[in-house]
Short mmCIF file of C-alpha atoms and ligand atoms in Angstrom, two decimals:
data_model
loop_
_atom_site.label_atom_id
_atom_site.label_comp_id
_atom_site.label_asym_id
_atom_site.label_seq_id
_atom_site.Cartn_x
_atom_site.Cartn_y
_atom_site.Cartn_z
CA MET P 293 -87.58 45.31 115.39
CA ALA P 294 -86.71 45.50 119.06
CA VAL P 295 -89.84 43.66 120.12
CA LYS P 296 -89.14 42.22 123.48
CA LYS P 297 -90.45 38.91 124.66
CA PRO P 298 -92.11 39.20 128.02
CA ASP P 299 -89.03 37.74 129.77
CA ALA P 300 -86.44 39.56 127.77
CA SER P 301 -85.85 42.33 130.31
CA VAL P 302 -85.57 39.79 133.12
CA THR P 303 -82.82 38.07 131.22
CA THR P 304 -81.09 41.35 130.54
CA ASP P 305 -81.24 42.28 134.16
CA GLU P 306 -79.86 38.93 135.10
CA GLN P 307 -77.03 39.34 132.60
CA TRP P 308 -76.29 42.77 133.88
CA SER P 309 -76.20 41.57 137.45
CA ARG P 310 -73.78 38.81 136.47
CA VAL P 311 -71.59 41.29 134.62
CA ARG P 312 -71.52 43.46 137.71
CA GLY P 313 -70.79 40.55 139.93
CA ARG P 314 -67.81 39.67 137.78
CA LEU P 315 -66.59 43.22 137.71
CA ARG P 316 -66.83 43.35 141.44
CA ALA P 317 -64.97 40.13 141.88
CA GLU P 318 -62.25 41.11 139.42
CA PHE P 319 -61.56 44.67 140.34
CA GLY P 320 -62.26 44.42 144.05
CA GLU P 321 -64.68 46.08 146.38
CA ALA P 322 -63.08 49.51 146.50
CA ALA P 323 -62.81 50.05 142.73
CA TYR P 324 -66.19 48.52 142.20
CA ASN P 325 -67.91 50.77 144.69
CA SER P 326 -66.23 53.95 143.45
CA TRP P 327 -66.48 53.43 139.75
CA LEU P 328 -68.60 50.52 138.59
CA GLN P 329 -71.44 50.43 141.01
CA PRO P 330 -72.71 53.88 139.84
CA LEU P 331 -72.96 52.64 136.31
CA SER P 332 -76.54 51.95 135.25
CA LEU P 333 -77.95 49.90 132.42
CA ASP P 334 -80.21 51.62 129.95
CA SER P 335 -80.88 49.10 127.23
CA VAL P 336 -79.59 46.23 125.18
CA SER P 337 -80.62 46.12 121.60
CA ASP P 338 -79.21 45.35 118.16
CA GLY P 339 -75.95 44.10 119.65
CA ARG P 340 -75.36 47.33 121.54
CA VAL P 341 -75.43 47.79 125.26
CA THR P 342 -76.12 51.27 126.49
CA MET P 343 -75.24 52.27 130.03
CA HIS P 344 -74.81 55.60 131.74
CA ALA P 345 -72.50 57.08 134.37
CA PRO P 346 -73.54 59.94 136.70
CA THR P 347 -70.74 62.33 135.72
CA ARG P 348 -68.54 63.04 132.80
CA PHE P 349 -65.43 62.42 134.84
CA MET P 350 -66.67 59.05 135.90
CA ARG P 351 -67.55 58.23 132.35
CA GLU P 352 -64.05 58.93 131.16
CA TRP P 353 -62.58 57.00 133.97
CA ILE P 354 -64.73 53.98 133.26
CA VAL P 355 -64.03 54.20 129.53
CA SER P 356 -60.29 54.38 130.06
CA ARG P 357 -60.05 51.77 132.63
CA TYR P 358 -62.85 49.26 132.48
CA ALA P 359 -64.58 49.53 129.11
CA ASP P 360 -62.71 46.61 127.50
CA ARG P 361 -63.49 44.34 130.33
CA ILE P 362 -67.15 45.39 130.47
CA ARG P 363 -67.51 44.74 126.76
CA ALA P 364 -65.84 41.35 127.10
CA LEU P 365 -68.07 40.34 129.99
CA TRP P 366 -71.17 41.36 128.04
CA ARG P 367 -69.97 39.40 125.10
CA GLY P 368 -69.53 36.50 127.41
CA GLU P 369 -73.21 36.83 128.26
CA ASP P 370 -74.29 37.30 124.69
CA PRO P 371 -71.90 36.83 121.82
CA LYS P 372 -74.13 39.02 119.56
CA ILE P 373 -73.09 42.10 121.47
CA ASN P 374 -70.45 43.97 119.66
CA ALA P 375 -70.45 47.48 121.18
CA ILE P 376 -71.05 49.23 124.41
CA ASP P 377 -72.01 52.83 124.92
CA ILE P 378 -71.48 54.78 128.12
CA ALA P 379 -73.41 58.02 128.30
CA VAL P 380 -73.46 60.67 130.98
CA ARG P 381 -76.63 61.17 132.91
CA ALA P 382 -77.06 62.44 136.40
CA LYS P 383 -78.83 60.11 138.82
CA GLY P 384 -81.69 62.56 139.38
CA ALA P 385 -82.43 62.61 135.67
CA VAL P 386 -82.98 58.93 135.38
CA ALA P 387 -86.63 58.22 134.98
CA VAL P 388 -86.56 54.76 136.61
CA ALA P 389 -84.32 54.12 139.49
CA ARG P 390 -82.55 50.92 138.64
CA ASP P 391 -80.17 50.64 141.46
CA GLU P 392 -80.85 47.11 142.50
CA THR P 393 -77.35 46.33 143.57
CA PRO P 394 -77.28 44.92 147.05
CA PRO P 395 -75.06 46.60 149.64
CA ALA P 396 -71.41 45.77 149.61
CA THR P 397 -71.57 43.25 152.35
CA THR P 398 -73.79 40.81 150.49
CA VAL P 399 -72.22 38.36 148.19
CA ALA P 400 -75.13 37.36 145.98
CA PRO P 401 -74.16 38.91 142.62
CA ALA P 402 -70.76 37.36 142.49
CA ALA P 403 -72.25 34.10 141.31
CA PRO P 404 -70.89 32.52 138.13
CA ALA P 405 -73.35 31.97 135.38
CA GLY P 406 -74.03 28.35 136.14
CA SER P 407 -73.64 26.66 139.51
CA TYR P 408 -71.74 23.49 139.97
CA ALA P 409 -74.81 22.13 141.67
CA ALA P 410 -76.54 22.06 138.35
CA ARG P 411 -73.53 21.08 136.29
CA GLY P 412 -71.52 18.75 138.40
CA PRO P 413 -68.22 19.67 139.95
CA ALA P 414 -65.85 19.37 137.03
CA PRO P 415 -67.07 22.16 134.81
CA ALA P 416 -67.41 24.46 137.79
CA VAL P 417 -63.77 24.07 138.59
CA GLU P 418 -62.88 25.02 135.09
CA ARG P 419 -65.20 27.97 135.11
CA ASN P 420 -63.99 29.28 138.39
CA PHE P 421 -60.43 28.91 137.39
CA THR P 422 -60.44 30.38 133.92
CA GLY P 423 -63.30 32.76 134.49
CA ALA P 424 -61.74 34.73 137.26
CA LEU P 425 -58.14 34.86 136.14
CA ASP P 426 -56.99 38.04 134.57
CA LEU P 427 -54.53 37.78 131.70
CA ARG P 428 -52.89 41.06 132.65
CA TYR P 429 -51.84 39.65 136.03
CA ASN P 430 -48.82 37.50 135.31
CA PHE P 431 -45.25 37.29 136.49
CA ASP P 432 -43.85 38.88 133.34
CA ASN P 433 -45.43 42.18 134.01
CA PHE P 434 -45.03 42.23 137.76
CA VAL P 435 -42.36 44.73 138.58
CA VAL P 436 -40.19 43.70 141.52
CA GLY P 437 -38.87 46.18 144.06
CA LYS P 438 -37.76 46.27 147.66
CA SER P 439 -41.26 46.31 149.01
CA ASN P 440 -42.53 43.21 147.21
CA GLU P 441 -39.44 41.14 146.47
CA PHE P 442 -39.94 38.73 149.27
CA ALA P 443 -43.60 38.07 148.41
CA HIS P 444 -42.65 37.79 144.80
CA ALA P 445 -39.88 35.24 145.53
CA ALA P 446 -42.25 33.20 147.63
CA ALA P 447 -44.85 33.26 144.86
CA GLN P 448 -42.27 32.16 142.31
CA ARG P 449 -41.17 29.35 144.55
CA VAL P 450 -44.74 28.05 144.88
CA ALA P 451 -45.38 28.34 141.16
CA ASN P 452 -42.22 26.48 140.17
CA ALA P 453 -41.97 23.85 142.87
CA ASP P 454 -42.65 20.24 142.15
CA GLU P 455 -43.47 19.59 145.74
CA VAL P 456 -45.34 21.85 148.12
CA PRO P 457 -42.61 24.09 149.61
CA PHE P 458 -44.70 25.61 152.40
CA ASN P 459 -48.35 25.49 153.19
CA PRO P 460 -50.09 27.79 153.07
CA LEU P 461 -48.36 30.67 151.37
CA PHE P 462 -50.02 33.65 152.98
CA ILE P 463 -49.47 36.96 151.27
CA TYR P 464 -50.69 40.12 152.96
CA GLY P 465 -50.52 43.87 152.46
CA GLY P 466 -52.54 46.96 151.94
CA VAL P 467 -55.06 47.50 149.14
CA GLY P 468 -53.77 47.85 145.61
CA LEU P 469 -50.23 46.60 146.27
CA GLY P 470 -50.30 43.54 144.05
CA LYS P 471 -51.60 40.62 146.10
CA THR P 472 -54.17 39.56 143.54
CA HIS P 473 -51.68 40.12 140.77
CA LEU P 474 -49.16 37.81 142.40
CA MET P 475 -51.76 35.20 143.04
CA HIS P 476 -52.90 35.18 139.44
CA GLY P 477 -49.26 35.03 138.46
CA ILE P 478 -48.89 31.80 140.41
CA ALA P 479 -51.96 30.33 138.82
CA TRP P 480 -50.86 31.15 135.31
CA GLU P 481 -47.42 29.81 135.83
CA ILE P 482 -48.60 26.53 137.39
CA ARG P 483 -50.94 26.14 134.56
CA ARG P 484 -48.34 26.87 131.97
CA ARG P 485 -45.98 24.33 133.50
CA ASP P 486 -48.56 21.65 133.82
CA PRO P 487 -52.06 22.18 132.33
CA THR P 488 -53.40 19.11 134.06
CA ARG P 489 -52.95 20.51 137.51
CA ARG P 490 -56.20 21.72 138.87
CA VAL P 491 -56.12 25.21 140.27
CA ILE P 492 -59.02 27.03 141.80
CA TYR P 493 -58.77 30.71 142.34
CA LEU P 494 -61.60 32.50 144.06
CA SER P 495 -62.30 35.39 146.34
CA ALA P 496 -63.25 34.62 149.93
CA GLU P 497 -66.58 36.20 149.17
CA LYS P 498 -67.23 33.80 146.41
CA PHE P 499 -66.17 30.98 148.61
CA MET P 500 -68.80 32.05 151.08
CA TYR P 501 -71.36 32.53 148.45
CA GLN P 502 -70.92 29.13 147.02
CA PHE P 503 -71.00 27.56 150.40
CA ILE P 504 -74.22 29.31 151.38
CA ARG P 505 -75.66 28.34 148.03
CA ALA P 506 -74.70 24.76 148.57
CA LEU P 507 -76.40 24.86 151.91
CA ARG P 508 -79.55 26.21 150.29
CA PHE P 509 -79.52 23.56 147.58
CA LYS P 510 -78.64 20.95 150.17
CA ASP P 511 -75.65 20.05 148.16
CA THR P 512 -72.73 20.56 150.45
CA MET P 513 -71.23 17.23 149.34
CA ALA P 514 -70.50 18.55 145.84
CA PHE P 515 -69.21 21.77 147.38
CA LYS P 516 -66.73 19.84 149.48
CA GLU P 517 -65.75 17.58 146.66
CA GLN P 518 -65.05 20.48 144.41
CA PHE P 519 -62.53 22.05 146.68
CA ARG P 520 -61.08 18.89 148.06
CA SER P 521 -60.17 17.49 144.73
CA VAL P 522 -57.93 20.36 143.57
CA ASP P 523 -54.17 20.56 143.50
CA VAL P 524 -53.95 24.20 144.31
CA LEU P 525 -56.55 26.31 146.05
CA MET P 526 -56.22 30.07 146.13
CA ILE P 527 -58.43 32.21 148.24
CA ASP P 528 -58.15 35.97 147.78
CA ASP P 529 -58.92 38.50 150.50
CA VAL P 530 -59.53 36.00 153.25
CA GLN P 531 -60.41 38.71 155.68
CA PHE P 532 -63.92 38.59 154.20
CA ILE P 533 -64.42 35.19 155.71
CA SER P 534 -64.21 36.77 159.12
CA GLY P 535 -67.18 36.54 161.37
CA LYS P 536 -69.28 33.99 159.54
CA GLY P 537 -69.34 31.02 161.82
CA SER P 538 -70.41 28.16 159.49
CA THR P 539 -68.30 29.36 156.58
CA GLN P 540 -65.25 29.63 158.78
CA GLU P 541 -65.94 26.14 159.96
CA GLU P 542 -66.18 24.85 156.41
CA PHE P 543 -63.16 26.76 155.33
CA PHE P 544 -61.21 25.31 158.23
CA HIS P 545 -62.16 21.79 157.20
CA THR P 546 -61.41 22.33 153.56
CA PHE P 547 -58.14 23.87 154.56
CA ASN P 548 -57.12 20.95 156.77
CA ALA P 549 -58.22 18.34 154.26
CA LEU P 550 -56.08 19.97 151.54
CA VAL P 551 -53.04 20.40 153.74
CA ASP P 552 -53.33 16.80 154.88
CA GLN P 553 -53.35 15.69 151.28
CA ASN P 554 -50.34 17.85 150.63
CA ARG P 555 -52.12 20.19 148.22
CA GLN P 556 -50.93 23.76 147.86
CA LEU P 557 -52.85 26.59 149.41
CA VAL P 558 -52.25 30.25 148.65
CA ILE P 559 -54.13 32.79 150.65
CA THR P 560 -54.12 36.60 150.65
CA GLY P 561 -55.40 38.99 153.23
CA ASP P 562 -55.22 42.66 154.13
CA ARG P 563 -53.34 41.87 157.34
CA SER P 564 -51.24 39.18 158.91
CA PRO P 565 -52.97 36.00 160.08
CA SER P 566 -52.63 37.04 163.73
CA GLY P 567 -54.31 40.34 162.92
CA LEU P 568 -57.43 38.74 161.43
CA ASP P 569 -59.51 39.52 164.49
CA GLY P 570 -62.87 38.35 163.18
CA MET P 571 -61.50 34.92 162.78
CA GLU P 572 -61.32 31.95 165.12
CA GLU P 573 -58.03 31.38 166.81
CA ARG P 574 -57.46 27.88 165.39
CA LEU P 575 -58.01 29.16 161.87
CA ARG P 576 -55.69 32.10 162.40
CA SER P 577 -52.92 29.90 163.63
CA ARG P 578 -53.49 27.49 160.77
CA LEU P 579 -53.19 30.34 158.25
CA GLY P 580 -49.94 31.43 159.77
CA CYS P 581 -48.23 28.09 159.91
CA GLY P 582 -46.79 28.10 156.40
CA LEU P 583 -44.86 31.00 154.96
CA VAL P 584 -46.20 34.45 155.65
CA ALA P 585 -44.99 37.16 153.18
CA ASP P 586 -45.95 40.77 153.42
CA ILE P 587 -46.01 43.42 150.72
CA HIS P 588 -44.97 46.81 151.95
CA PRO P 589 -46.04 50.20 150.63
CA THR P 590 -44.19 51.16 147.47
CA ASP P 591 -41.14 53.31 147.21
CA TYR P 592 -40.32 55.88 144.50
CA GLU P 593 -38.12 53.51 142.40
CA LEU P 594 -40.74 50.84 142.24
CA ARG P 595 -43.46 53.35 141.33
CA LEU P 596 -41.34 54.71 138.51
CA GLY P 597 -40.48 51.21 137.37
CA ILE P 598 -44.16 50.30 137.24
CA LEU P 599 -45.05 53.39 135.28
CA GLU P 600 -42.33 52.68 132.76
CA SER P 601 -43.48 49.09 132.40
CA LYS P 602 -47.07 50.12 131.94
CA ILE P 603 -46.17 52.74 129.28
CA GLU P 604 -44.25 50.05 127.40
CA GLN P 605 -47.28 47.72 127.59
CA LEU P 606 -49.55 50.43 126.27
CA GLY P 607 -47.24 50.58 123.29
CA ALA P 608 -46.02 53.50 121.26
CA GLN P 609 -47.06 56.04 123.89
CA THR P 610 -44.72 58.93 124.22
CA MET P 611 -44.83 60.26 127.66
CA PRO P 612 -42.38 62.86 128.86
CA ARG P 613 -40.10 61.49 131.51
CA ARG P 614 -40.85 64.32 133.84
CA VAL P 615 -44.51 63.38 133.78
CA LEU P 616 -43.72 59.85 134.90
CA GLU P 617 -41.38 61.13 137.58
CA PHE P 618 -44.01 63.56 138.73
CA LEU P 619 -46.54 60.77 139.05
CA ALA P 620 -44.16 58.50 140.86
CA HIS P 621 -43.45 61.28 143.30
CA ARG P 622 -46.93 62.32 143.94
CA ILE P 623 -49.18 59.28 143.69
CA THR P 624 -47.88 57.32 146.61
CA SER P 625 -50.95 55.63 148.01
CA ASN P 626 -50.96 52.38 146.05
CA ILE P 627 -50.25 50.86 142.67
CA ARG P 628 -53.86 50.65 141.63
CA GLU P 629 -54.21 54.41 142.01
CA LEU P 630 -50.97 55.00 140.26
CA GLU P 631 -52.14 52.90 137.33
CA GLY P 632 -55.43 54.67 137.36
CA ALA P 633 -53.66 58.05 137.21
CA LEU P 634 -51.54 56.97 134.28
CA ASN P 635 -54.49 55.59 132.43
CA ARG P 636 -56.38 58.77 132.90
CA VAL P 637 -53.52 60.83 131.53
CA VAL P 638 -53.15 58.49 128.53
CA ALA P 639 -56.87 58.37 127.90
CA HIS P 640 -57.02 62.12 127.92
CA ALA P 641 -54.13 62.52 125.55
CA THR P 642 -55.75 60.03 123.17
CA LEU P 643 -59.18 61.75 123.36
CA VAL P 644 -57.97 65.28 122.79
CA GLY P 645 -55.12 64.19 120.43
CA ARG P 646 -52.58 66.40 122.15
CA PRO P 647 -49.34 65.33 123.79
CA VAL P 648 -49.16 65.12 127.53
CA THR P 649 -47.50 67.89 129.50
CA LEU P 650 -46.84 68.34 133.14
CA GLU P 651 -49.48 71.09 133.22
CA THR P 652 -52.29 68.98 131.75
CA THR P 653 -51.30 66.13 134.06
CA GLN P 654 -51.57 68.34 137.12
CA GLU P 655 -54.91 69.68 136.00
CA LEU P 656 -56.31 66.33 135.12
CA LEU P 657 -55.31 64.71 138.37
CA GLN P 658 -56.19 67.48 140.72
CA ASP P 659 -58.48 65.37 142.86
CA LEU P 660 -56.04 62.42 143.12
CA LEU P 661 -53.09 64.66 143.88
CA ARG P 662 -54.94 66.41 146.58
CA ALA P 663 -56.01 63.15 148.11
CA ASN P 664 -52.48 61.80 148.08
CA ASP P 665 -51.15 64.96 149.62
CA ARG P 666 -53.67 65.13 152.30
CA ARG P 667 -53.24 61.64 153.50
CA ILE P 668 -53.23 61.96 157.27
CA SER P 669 -52.30 58.92 159.29
CA ILE P 670 -54.23 57.65 162.23
CA GLU P 671 -51.03 57.51 164.19
CA ASP P 672 -50.61 61.21 163.59
CA ILE P 673 -54.05 61.89 164.86
CA GLN P 674 -53.55 59.74 167.96
CA LYS P 675 -50.32 61.56 168.78
CA ARG P 676 -51.79 65.01 168.36
CA VAL P 677 -54.90 64.28 170.35
CA ALA P 678 -52.93 62.56 173.11
CA GLU P 679 -50.68 65.60 173.32
CA HIS P 680 -53.61 67.91 173.39
CA PHE P 681 -55.35 66.10 176.26
CA ASN P 682 -52.14 65.31 178.01
CA ILE P 683 -52.48 61.58 178.01
CA ARG P 684 -50.11 58.87 176.82
CA VAL P 685 -50.33 57.68 173.18
CA ALA P 686 -50.48 54.14 174.56
CA ASP P 687 -53.83 55.00 176.06
CA MET P 688 -55.26 55.23 172.56
CA HIS P 689 -54.79 51.46 172.34
CA SER P 690 -55.36 50.57 175.96
CA ALA P 691 -58.46 48.98 177.41
CA ARG P 692 -58.78 51.68 180.12
CA ARG P 693 -62.21 53.13 180.31
CA ALA P 694 -61.66 56.05 182.67
CA ARG P 695 -63.28 59.14 181.24
CA ALA P 696 -59.97 60.98 181.18
CA VAL P 697 -58.66 58.63 178.52
CA ALA P 698 -61.88 57.36 176.96
CA ARG P 699 -63.02 60.80 175.82
CA PRO P 700 -59.82 61.75 174.01
CA ARG P 701 -59.77 58.31 172.45
CA GLN P 702 -63.26 58.95 171.16
CA VAL P 703 -62.19 62.28 169.77
CA ALA P 704 -59.25 60.65 168.02
CA MET P 705 -61.58 58.07 166.49
CA TYR P 706 -63.91 60.74 165.36
CA LEU P 707 -61.11 62.68 163.73
CA ALA P 708 -59.75 59.51 162.14
CA LYS P 709 -63.14 58.99 160.55
CA GLN P 710 -63.37 62.61 159.38
CA LEU P 711 -59.82 63.14 158.17
CA THR P 712 -58.80 59.76 156.69
CA SER P 713 -60.46 57.43 154.24
CA ARG P 714 -60.17 54.50 156.62
CA SER P 715 -63.18 52.35 157.24
CA LEU P 716 -64.68 51.92 160.68
CA PRO P 717 -63.20 48.43 161.16
CA GLU P 718 -59.78 49.69 160.09
CA ILE P 719 -59.97 52.56 162.52
CA GLY P 720 -61.07 50.22 165.35
CA ARG P 721 -58.05 47.98 164.66
CA LYS P 722 -55.74 50.97 165.08
CA PHE P 723 -57.25 51.66 168.45
CA GLY P 724 -56.19 48.51 170.18
CA GLY P 725 -58.30 46.20 168.04
CA ARG P 726 -61.63 47.68 168.94
CA ASP P 727 -64.86 46.73 167.17
CA HIS P 728 -66.26 48.97 164.41
CA THR P 729 -69.38 49.60 166.50
CA THR P 730 -67.17 51.20 169.12
CA VAL P 731 -65.85 53.62 166.56
CA MET P 732 -69.37 54.31 165.33
CA HIS P 733 -70.39 55.02 168.88
CA ALA P 734 -67.43 57.33 169.38
CA VAL P 735 -68.33 59.30 166.23
CA LYS P 736 -71.91 59.73 167.35
CA LYS P 737 -70.82 60.68 170.90
CA VAL P 738 -68.47 63.36 169.70
CA GLU P 739 -71.06 64.75 167.34
CA GLN P 740 -73.60 64.90 170.18
CA LEU P 741 -71.16 66.52 172.60
CA SER P 742 -70.12 69.05 169.99
CA LYS P 743 -73.71 70.17 169.74
CA SER P 744 -74.34 70.49 173.45
CA ASP P 745 -70.94 71.67 174.65
CA ALA P 746 -69.44 74.72 172.88
CA GLU P 747 -66.04 74.39 174.54
CA PHE P 748 -65.72 70.83 173.55
CA ALA P 749 -66.73 71.63 169.99
CA GLU P 750 -64.06 74.30 169.88
CA ASP P 751 -61.50 71.88 171.14
CA VAL P 752 -62.29 69.34 168.46
CA GLU P 753 -62.31 72.02 165.81
CA LEU P 754 -58.92 73.28 166.95
CA LEU P 755 -57.49 69.79 166.84
CA ARG P 756 -58.82 69.23 163.40
CA ARG P 757 -57.23 72.42 162.07
CA MET P 758 -53.97 71.60 163.72
CA ILE P 759 -53.85 68.14 162.25
CA GLU P 760 -54.91 69.26 158.80
CA SER P 761 -52.30 72.02 158.49
P1 ADP C 979 -54.33 44.00 145.73
O1 ADP C 979 -54.91 42.67 145.35
O2 ADP C 979 -53.16 43.90 146.65
O3 ADP C 979 -55.35 44.96 146.22
P2 ADP C 979 -53.81 44.08 142.91
O4 ADP C 979 -53.06 42.85 142.75
O5 ADP C 979 -55.25 44.11 142.48
O6 ADP C 979 -53.71 44.63 144.41
O7 ADP C 979 -52.97 45.27 142.15
C1 ADP C 979 -53.57 46.49 141.82
C2 ADP C 979 -53.15 46.96 140.49
O8 ADP C 979 -51.75 47.25 140.53
C3 ADP C 979 -53.25 45.85 139.45
O9 ADP C 979 -53.67 46.40 138.23
C4 ADP C 979 -51.84 45.25 139.33
O10 ADP C 979 -51.64 44.76 138.00
C5 ADP C 979 -50.99 46.45 139.60
N1 ADP C 979 -49.77 46.04 140.30
C6 ADP C 979 -49.62 45.78 141.61
N2 ADP C 979 -48.32 45.48 141.86
C7 ADP C 979 -47.68 45.54 140.70
C8 ADP C 979 -46.29 45.31 140.33
N3 ADP C 979 -45.36 44.99 141.21
N4 ADP C 979 -45.97 45.46 139.02
C9 ADP C 979 -46.88 45.83 138.11
N5 ADP C 979 -48.18 46.04 138.40
C10 ADP C 979 -48.57 45.91 139.67
MG1 MG C 980 -56.84 41.99 145.56
#
């Protein structure tokens, strides 16, 4: 039955790579890398897609959080598909290594199925808009609290205004705090109010990808037209445009053209426009010239509110109040993790068919709870290390290169890398806006010195224990 045409597997691989591209675009780099990237495709036959995850835990996580979306995306590729299976199989046990995903920095797989180059601009606009918008991200289910009320109000204003109130609206904040959610909320609302308004939502990575593609197909005209003929352009995670000269240039022109024509722009980023250090000065100042709204880390009330709202959405779930309070107290990192924790607890209860208790919750979330407890801040590390070496904390950020301050600074960078989950660029930023290669160099240097100098190694070890305790 399952006789494959010679090109069948190629098509399947292509479909799979598109599904992954979409997952990555929708759920973001962090979630994609931790949960979805490790998922491998086994086979597609008789309307059933079989995939496998490397551990049981990952499987459960994927099933509880992403399975619906994965199924929907597969169906989008092939309407005959009606089921997906996710099995557990360790990487080593897989006969054929199929990990063809490019590293996180490349943008290739985020491509939509067809390109506007082949189809003309109009359908591409529709595809981008509808394809990437998530139904779950609307204003109705966005819970407002102190930390996000300003950004929320600004988003509402843009969505409900008849004339552009400020341009651009720039929303920034840490990962998992609701930037994408708010942005989709604006798009849905604008669309609901006036379906004829043309809204494009896309990630900065996709913007770059499309631009590079247009260059390759020598079709930059259509690219420009596509963006310049919209009413509202939304670019998510603009920090990813940093550093790419020609894309920045193009983005800048697109940006100016739209502002000149009084079209609304909504941009999000992980920091304020002035903090976008990989970006040209003129673009930074352009991004900051409308309304800049930041989303702060959550507080307990908001976290509890969000949990209650999610439980209600899940419907008919009975969840002891103390479990919700416990989660709101303990999962403080961000809303995405909080949601993930809740989903895991709910999925578990459904799977085993027993009601949730505080004990099972604690057991189930051990890893998450530990990670949330152990969150050590870079500021903390800087302070301790400065104290230890008897230098000023300000010297952690300063440009001074004297050994007496440079070495402690390197130690602090090293410890930041070891003890926090921050990326190299993030660490660099906290040390007076240094480049990630400087951090990398510091890490190597400290490792080297620790090997050759026992006293130094002891010092570092001592500091580590002090900070961890
Ligand atoms: P970001 O884009 O800032 O990284 P997202 O917008 O992707 O964060 O939000 C992460 C998750 O948290 C999403 O599932 C989103 O629906 C949820 N979320 C964030 N903020 C809120 C909120 N205020 N109310 C309800 N859900 C929220
Ligand atoms: Mg986002």
